[in-house]
PDB file of C-alpha atoms in Angstrom:
ATOM      1  CA  SER A   1       5.085  51.324  65.583  1.00 84.00           C
ATOM      2  CA  GLU A   2       7.698  50.018  68.248  1.00 93.00           C
ATOM      3  CA  PRO A   3       7.433  51.160  72.071  1.00 96.00           C
ATOM      4  CA  VAL A   4       9.991  53.310  71.506  1.00 97.00           C
ATOM      5  CA  THR A   5      11.069  55.644  68.214  1.00 96.00           C
ATOM      6  CA  LEU A   6      14.679  55.551  66.923  1.00 96.00           C
ATOM      7  CA  ALA A   7      14.954  58.844  68.594  1.00 96.00           C
ATOM      8  CA  GLU A   8      14.360  57.555  71.491  1.00 96.00           C
ATOM      9  CA  LEU A   9      16.708  55.254  71.370  1.00 96.00           C
ATOM     10  CA  LYS A  10      19.766  56.998  70.124  1.00 96.00           C
ATOM     11  CA  ALA A  11      19.168  59.966  72.959  1.00 96.00           C
ATOM     12  CA  HIS A  12      19.295  56.616  75.067  1.00 96.00           C
ATOM     13  CA  LEU A  13      22.245  55.695  73.607  1.00 95.00           C
ATOM     14  CA  HIS A  14      24.442  59.028  73.073  1.00 95.00           C
ATOM     15  CA  ILE A  15      24.088  58.061  69.930  1.00 94.00           C
ATOM     16  CA  ASP A  16      24.292  61.424  66.804  1.00 92.00           C
ATOM     17  CA  GLY A  17      24.074  60.643  62.781  1.00 90.00           C
ATOM     18  CA  GLU A  18      21.882  58.213  60.580  1.00 91.00           C
ATOM     19  CA  ASP A  19      24.723  55.538  59.371  1.00 90.00           C
ATOM     20  CA  ASP A  20      23.788  53.549  62.626  1.00 90.00           C
ATOM     21  CA  ASP A  21      20.159  54.090  62.096  1.00 94.00           C
ATOM     22  CA  THR A  22      19.508  50.937  59.912  1.00 96.00           C
ATOM     23  CA  MET A  23      21.191  48.607  62.916  1.00 94.00           C
ATOM     24  CA  LEU A  24      18.939  50.072  65.534  1.00 96.00           C
ATOM     25  CA  THR A  25      15.667  50.100  64.114  1.00 96.00           C
ATOM     26  CA  GLY A  26      16.726  46.482  63.959  1.00 96.00           C
ATOM     27  CA  LEU A  27      17.516  45.730  67.420  1.00 96.00           C
ATOM     28  CA  LEU A  28      14.378  48.256  68.488  1.00 97.00           C
ATOM     29  CA  ALA A  29      12.190  45.416  66.970  1.00 96.00           C
ATOM     30  CA  ALA A  30      14.789  41.875  68.114  1.00 96.00           C
ATOM     31  CA  ALA A  31      14.766  43.495  72.286  1.00 97.00           C
ATOM     32  CA  ARG A  32      11.017  44.148  71.508  1.00 97.00           C
ATOM     33  CA  GLY A  33      10.139  41.011  70.466  1.00 96.00           C
ATOM     34  CA  ALA A  34      12.355  39.052  72.766  1.00 96.00           C
ATOM     35  CA  LEU A  35      10.717  40.843  75.980  1.00 97.00           C
ATOM     36  CA  GLU A  36       6.845  39.964  74.103  1.00 96.00           C
ATOM     37  CA  GLY A  37       8.361  36.229  74.462  1.00 95.00           C
ATOM     38  CA  VAL A  38       9.721  35.247  77.417  1.00 95.00           C
ATOM     39  CA  THR A  39       6.237  37.901  78.928  1.00 92.00           C
ATOM     40  CA  GLY A  40       4.293  35.903  77.087  1.00 92.00           C
ATOM     41  CA  ARG A  41       3.014  39.866  76.201  1.00 93.00           C
ATOM     42  CA  CYS A  42       1.974  41.881  73.364  1.00 95.00           C
ATOM     43  CA  PHE A  43       2.782  45.662  73.474  1.00 96.00           C
ATOM     44  CA  VAL A  44       1.670  47.364  71.194  1.00 96.00           C
ATOM     45  CA  GLU A  45      -2.179  47.010  69.945  1.00 94.00           C
ATOM     46  CA  THR A  46      -2.287  43.037  67.417  1.00 95.00           C
ATOM     47  CA  LYS A  47      -4.285  40.780  66.099  1.00 96.00           C
ATOM     48  CA  LEU A  48      -3.835  37.152  66.581  1.00 97.00           C
ATOM     49  CA  THR A  49      -5.715  34.361  65.864  1.00 98.00           C
ATOM     50  CA  ALA A  50      -4.562  30.938  68.020  1.00 97.00           C
ATOM     51  CA  TYR A  51      -4.763  27.143  66.874  1.00 97.00           C
ATOM     52  CA  PHE A  52      -5.462  24.241  69.099  1.00 95.00           C
ATOM     53  CA  ASP A  53      -5.771  20.617  67.580  1.00 95.00           C
ATOM     54  CA  THR A  54      -7.850  20.289  70.486  1.00 92.00           C
ATOM     55  CA  TRP A  55     -10.554  21.679  73.325  1.00 91.00           C
ATOM     56  CA  PRO A  56      -7.849  22.413  75.854  1.00 89.00           C
ATOM     57  CA  LEU A  57      -8.459  19.332  78.032  1.00 83.00           C
ATOM     58  CA  VAL A  58      -8.723  19.880  82.319  1.00 81.00           C
ATOM     59  CA  GLY A  59      -5.131  18.725  83.178  1.00 76.00           C
ATOM     60  CA  THR A  60      -2.227  16.889  80.895  1.00 75.00           C
ATOM     61  CA  TYR A  61      -2.600  13.037  82.254  1.00 78.00           C
ATOM     62  CA  VAL A  62      -4.580  10.243  79.871  1.00 79.00           C
ATOM     63  CA  GLY A  63      -8.538  10.872  80.482  1.00 77.00           C
ATOM     64  CA  ALA A  64      -8.568  13.895  81.363  1.00 78.00           C
ATOM     65  CA  CYS A  65     -11.966  16.131  80.987  1.00 84.00           C
ATOM     66  CA  GLN A  66     -12.543  17.879  78.671  1.00 85.00           C
ATOM     67  CA  SER A  67     -12.608  22.184  79.879  1.00 88.00           C
ATOM     68  CA  ARG A  68     -15.070  24.694  79.851  1.00 89.00           C
ATOM     69  CA  GLU A  69     -12.704  27.286  79.494  1.00 91.00           C
ATOM     70  CA  ILE A  70     -10.199  28.379  76.749  1.00 92.00           C
ATOM     71  CA  GLU A  71      -6.773  30.142  78.077  1.00 90.00           C
ATOM     72  CA  LEU A  72      -5.379  33.055  75.395  1.00 93.00           C
ATOM     73  CA  PRO A  73      -1.180  33.160  75.203  1.00 93.00           C
ATOM     74  CA  LYS A  74      -1.129  36.375  75.295  1.00 93.00           C
ATOM     75  CA  ALA A  75      -1.791  39.417  77.128  1.00 91.00           C
ATOM     76  CA  PRO A  76      -3.611  41.338  77.497  1.00 92.00           C
ATOM     77  CA  LEU A  77      -7.144  41.510  75.860  1.00 92.00           C
ATOM     78  CA  LEU A  78      -7.456  45.044  74.264  1.00 92.00           C
ATOM     79  CA  ALA A  79     -10.999  45.394  73.146  1.00 90.00           C
ATOM     80  CA  VAL A  80     -10.677  47.826  70.729  1.00 90.00           C
ATOM     81  CA  GLU A  81     -13.513  48.910  67.384  1.00 88.00           C
ATOM     82  CA  VAL A  82     -14.603  45.987  65.352  1.00 82.00           C
ATOM     83  CA  GLU A  83     -17.066  47.310  62.399  1.00 84.00           C
ATOM     84  CA  GLY A  84     -19.717  45.213  62.611  1.00 80.00           C
ATOM     85  CA  GLU A  85     -19.817  45.250  66.152  1.00 79.00           C
ATOM     86  CA  ASP A  86     -21.973  48.246  68.660  1.00 82.00           C
ATOM     87  CA  ASP A  87     -19.540  47.328  71.803  1.00 84.00           C
ATOM     88  CA  PRO A  88     -15.555  46.994  71.233  1.00 87.00           C
ATOM     89  CA  VAL A  89     -14.367  43.790  71.302  1.00 89.00           C
ATOM     90  CA  SER A  90     -10.863  41.544  72.310  1.00 93.00           C
ATOM     91  CA  VAL A  91     -12.604  37.967  71.138  1.00 95.00           C
ATOM     92  CA  GLU A  92     -13.204  38.526  67.473  1.00 95.00           C
ATOM     93  CA  SER A  93     -14.088  35.655  66.492  1.00 95.00           C
ATOM     94  CA  ILE A  94     -13.803  31.758  67.162  1.00 97.00           C
ATOM     95  CA  LYS A  95     -14.309  28.796  65.340  1.00 98.00           C
ATOM     96  CA  TYR A  96     -13.794  25.331  64.559  1.00 97.00           C
ATOM     97  CA  LEU A  97     -13.521  22.707  62.289  1.00 98.00           C
ATOM     98  CA  ASP A  98     -16.982  19.428  62.459  1.00 97.00           C
ATOM     99  CA  GLU A  99     -15.958  16.252  61.941  1.00 96.00           C
ATOM    100  CA  ASP A 100     -16.451  16.318  58.213  1.00 97.00           C
ATOM    101  CA  GLY A 101     -13.792  19.156  57.771  1.00 96.00           C
ATOM    102  CA  VAL A 102     -16.672  22.138  58.047  1.00 97.00           C
ATOM    103  CA  GLU A 103     -15.389  25.734  59.108  1.00 97.00           C
ATOM    104  CA  GLN A 104     -18.295  26.735  62.326  1.00 98.00           C
ATOM    105  CA  PRO A 105     -17.842  29.795  64.630  1.00 97.00           C
ATOM    106  CA  LEU A 106     -18.882  29.697  67.792  1.00 97.00           C
ATOM    107  CA  ASP A 107     -21.576  31.556  68.768  1.00 96.00           C
ATOM    108  CA  PRO A 108     -20.550  34.631  71.390  1.00 94.00           C
ATOM    109  CA  ASP A 109     -24.039  34.021  73.549  1.00 95.00           C
ATOM    110  CA  THR A 110     -22.165  30.214  74.492  1.00 96.00           C
ATOM    111  CA  TYR A 111     -19.347  31.791  75.295  1.00 95.00           C
ATOM    112  CA  SER A 112     -17.633  34.842  78.345  1.00 94.00           C
ATOM    113  CA  VAL A 113     -14.037  37.178  77.618  1.00 94.00           C
ATOM    114  CA  GLU A 114     -12.956  37.353  80.829  1.00 90.00           C
ATOM    115  CA  PRO A 115      -9.369  39.954  79.775  1.00 84.00           C
ATOM    116  CA  GLY A 116      -7.313  38.692  83.300  1.00 72.00           C
ATOM    117  CA  ILE A 117      -7.389  39.886  87.061  1.00 68.00           C
ATOM    118  CA  SER A 118      -4.251  43.028  85.415  1.00 65.00           C
ATOM    119  CA  VAL A 119      -2.737  42.765  82.680  1.00 59.00           C
ATOM    120  CA  ASN A 120      -0.104  39.713  83.928  1.00 61.00           C
ATOM    121  CA  TRP A 121      -3.036  37.764  83.110  1.00 80.00           C
ATOM    122  CA  PHE A 122      -4.236  35.591  80.625  1.00 88.00           C
ATOM    123  CA  GLY A 123      -7.859  36.557  79.332  1.00 90.00           C
ATOM    124  CA  ARG A 124      -9.878  33.437  79.094  1.00 91.00           C
ATOM    125  CA  ILE A 125     -12.855  32.101  77.148  1.00 94.00           C
ATOM    126  CA  ARG A 126     -15.342  30.696  79.330  1.00 93.00           C
ATOM    127  CA  LEU A 127     -18.394  28.705  78.076  1.00 94.00           C
ATOM    128  CA  LYS A 128     -21.495  29.640  79.412  1.00 95.00           C
ATOM    129  CA  PRO A 129     -22.613  26.909  81.804  1.00 93.00           C
ATOM    130  CA  ASP A 130     -25.438  26.510  79.126  1.00 94.00           C
ATOM    131  CA  ALA A 131     -23.723  26.023  76.192  1.00 94.00           C
ATOM    132  CA  SER A 132     -21.823  22.427  75.333  1.00 93.00           C
ATOM    133  CA  ILE A 133     -18.976  22.287  74.026  1.00 93.00           C
ATOM    134  CA  PRO A 134     -18.869  21.854  70.784  1.00 94.00           C
ATOM    135  CA  THR A 135     -17.244  18.255  68.916  1.00 94.00           C
ATOM    136  CA  LEU A 136     -14.261  19.030  66.331  1.00 95.00           C
ATOM    137  CA  GLY A 137     -12.630  17.505  63.851  1.00 96.00           C
ATOM    138  CA  ASP A 138      -9.250  15.870  63.997  1.00 96.00           C
ATOM    139  CA  PHE A 139      -7.757  17.854  61.889  1.00 97.00           C
ATOM    140  CA  PRO A 140      -4.385  19.937  63.635  1.00 96.00           C
ATOM    141  CA  GLY A 141      -5.361  23.652  64.359  1.00 96.00           C
ATOM    142  CA  ALA A 142      -8.964  22.193  64.836  1.00 97.00           C
ATOM    143  CA  LEU A 143     -10.047  24.823  66.852  1.00 97.00           C
ATOM    144  CA  ARG A 144      -9.268  29.093  65.981  1.00 97.00           C
ATOM    145  CA  VAL A 145      -9.218  31.603  68.638  1.00 97.00           C
ATOM    146  CA  THR A 146      -8.712  35.531  67.003  1.00 97.00           C
ATOM    147  CA  PHE A 147      -8.718  37.978  69.363  1.00 96.00           C
ATOM    148  CA  TYR A 148      -6.542  41.761  70.616  1.00 95.00           C
ATOM    149  CA  ALA A 149      -3.943  41.731  73.128  1.00 94.00           C
ATOM    150  CA  GLY A 150      -1.422  44.722  73.631  1.00 94.00           C
ATOM    151  CA  TYR A 151      -1.822  48.424  75.632  1.00 94.00           C
ATOM    152  CA  GLY A 152      -2.970  49.988  72.462  1.00 93.00           C
ATOM    153  CA  ALA A 153      -1.219  52.226  70.455  1.00 94.00           C
ATOM    154  CA  ALA A 154       2.706  53.392  71.428  1.00 94.00           C
ATOM    155  CA  ALA A 155       2.566  55.619  73.191  1.00 94.00           C
ATOM    156  CA  ALA A 156      -0.435  53.484  76.849  1.00 95.00           C
ATOM    157  CA  VAL A 157       2.879  51.321  76.193  1.00 96.00           C
ATOM    158  CA  PRO A 158       3.930  51.361  79.924  1.00 95.00           C
ATOM    159  CA  GLU A 159       7.466  52.639  80.889  1.00 96.00           C
ATOM    160  CA  GLU A 160       8.723  50.006  82.781  1.00 96.00           C
ATOM    161  CA  ILE A 161       8.099  47.966  79.516  1.00 97.00           C
ATOM    162  CA  LYS A 162      10.289  50.737  76.767  1.00 97.00           C
ATOM    163  CA  THR A 163      12.573  51.758  79.488  1.00 97.00           C
ATOM    164  CA  ALA A 164      13.670  47.684  79.464  1.00 97.00           C
ATOM    165  CA  ILE A 165      13.522  47.288  75.485  1.00 98.00           C
ATOM    166  CA  LYS A 166      15.816  50.614  75.149  1.00 97.00           C
ATOM    167  CA  LEU A 167      18.315  48.665  77.759  1.00 97.00           C
ATOM    168  CA  LEU A 168      18.270  45.103  76.540  1.00 96.00           C
ATOM    169  CA  ALA A 169      18.525  46.957  72.101  1.00 96.00           C
ATOM    170  CA  GLY A 170      21.288  49.118  73.758  1.00 95.00           C
ATOM    171  CA  HIS A 171      23.410  45.942  75.593  1.00 95.00           C
ATOM    172  CA  LEU A 172      22.586  44.227  72.077  1.00 93.00           C
ATOM    173  CA  HIS A 173      24.118  47.665  70.711  1.00 93.00           C
ATOM    174  CA  THR A 174      27.204  47.405  72.679  1.00 91.00           C
ATOM    175  CA  ASN A 175      27.403  43.931  72.630  1.00 88.00           C
ATOM    176  CA  PRO A 176      26.592  42.295  69.521  1.00 82.00           C
ATOM    177  CA  VAL A 177      27.116  38.609  68.758  1.00 77.00           C
ATOM    178  CA  PRO A 178      29.774  37.872  66.300  1.00 77.00           C
ATOM    179  CA  ILE A 179      27.928  35.272  63.713  1.00 76.00           C
ATOM    180  CA  ASN A 180      31.055  32.583  63.096  1.00 72.00           C
TER     181      ASN A 180
END
């Protein structure tokens, strides 16, 4: 569901009637998507999979050593109830392809999940000191992290974000982009 309802957008724009409902619904989705892209956040609960070709490095220079942490590409991490788990989790699984191309799970006892200092920080997965960095095969997307991000349900999205969505959707409604 979208953080801003069609009724909320129509009230913001002082629009009555249903003639533009389909277009306005599309503008809400476009505004949310654009703002999620700019901020690096998910607004409502979303299950994501991040793909990495290699284990992350410390630095971008040739010969950089492997890091003991993975920064996740969306914030904020969200702990959710997952079937088969006793406690809520924000990282559902970490899997990798070994040198033979066989999928292997990374044991959850070998890493910790740090959600970030605030909702503005990206979560991290840190290998524990006694854990070894797994050997990945040379395959695209050899390392996959399935995780949850967002503020939760649409009602949990901060008002500042909802206001930004309404403002952007309103701008797009008032200033349509011509298609040639």
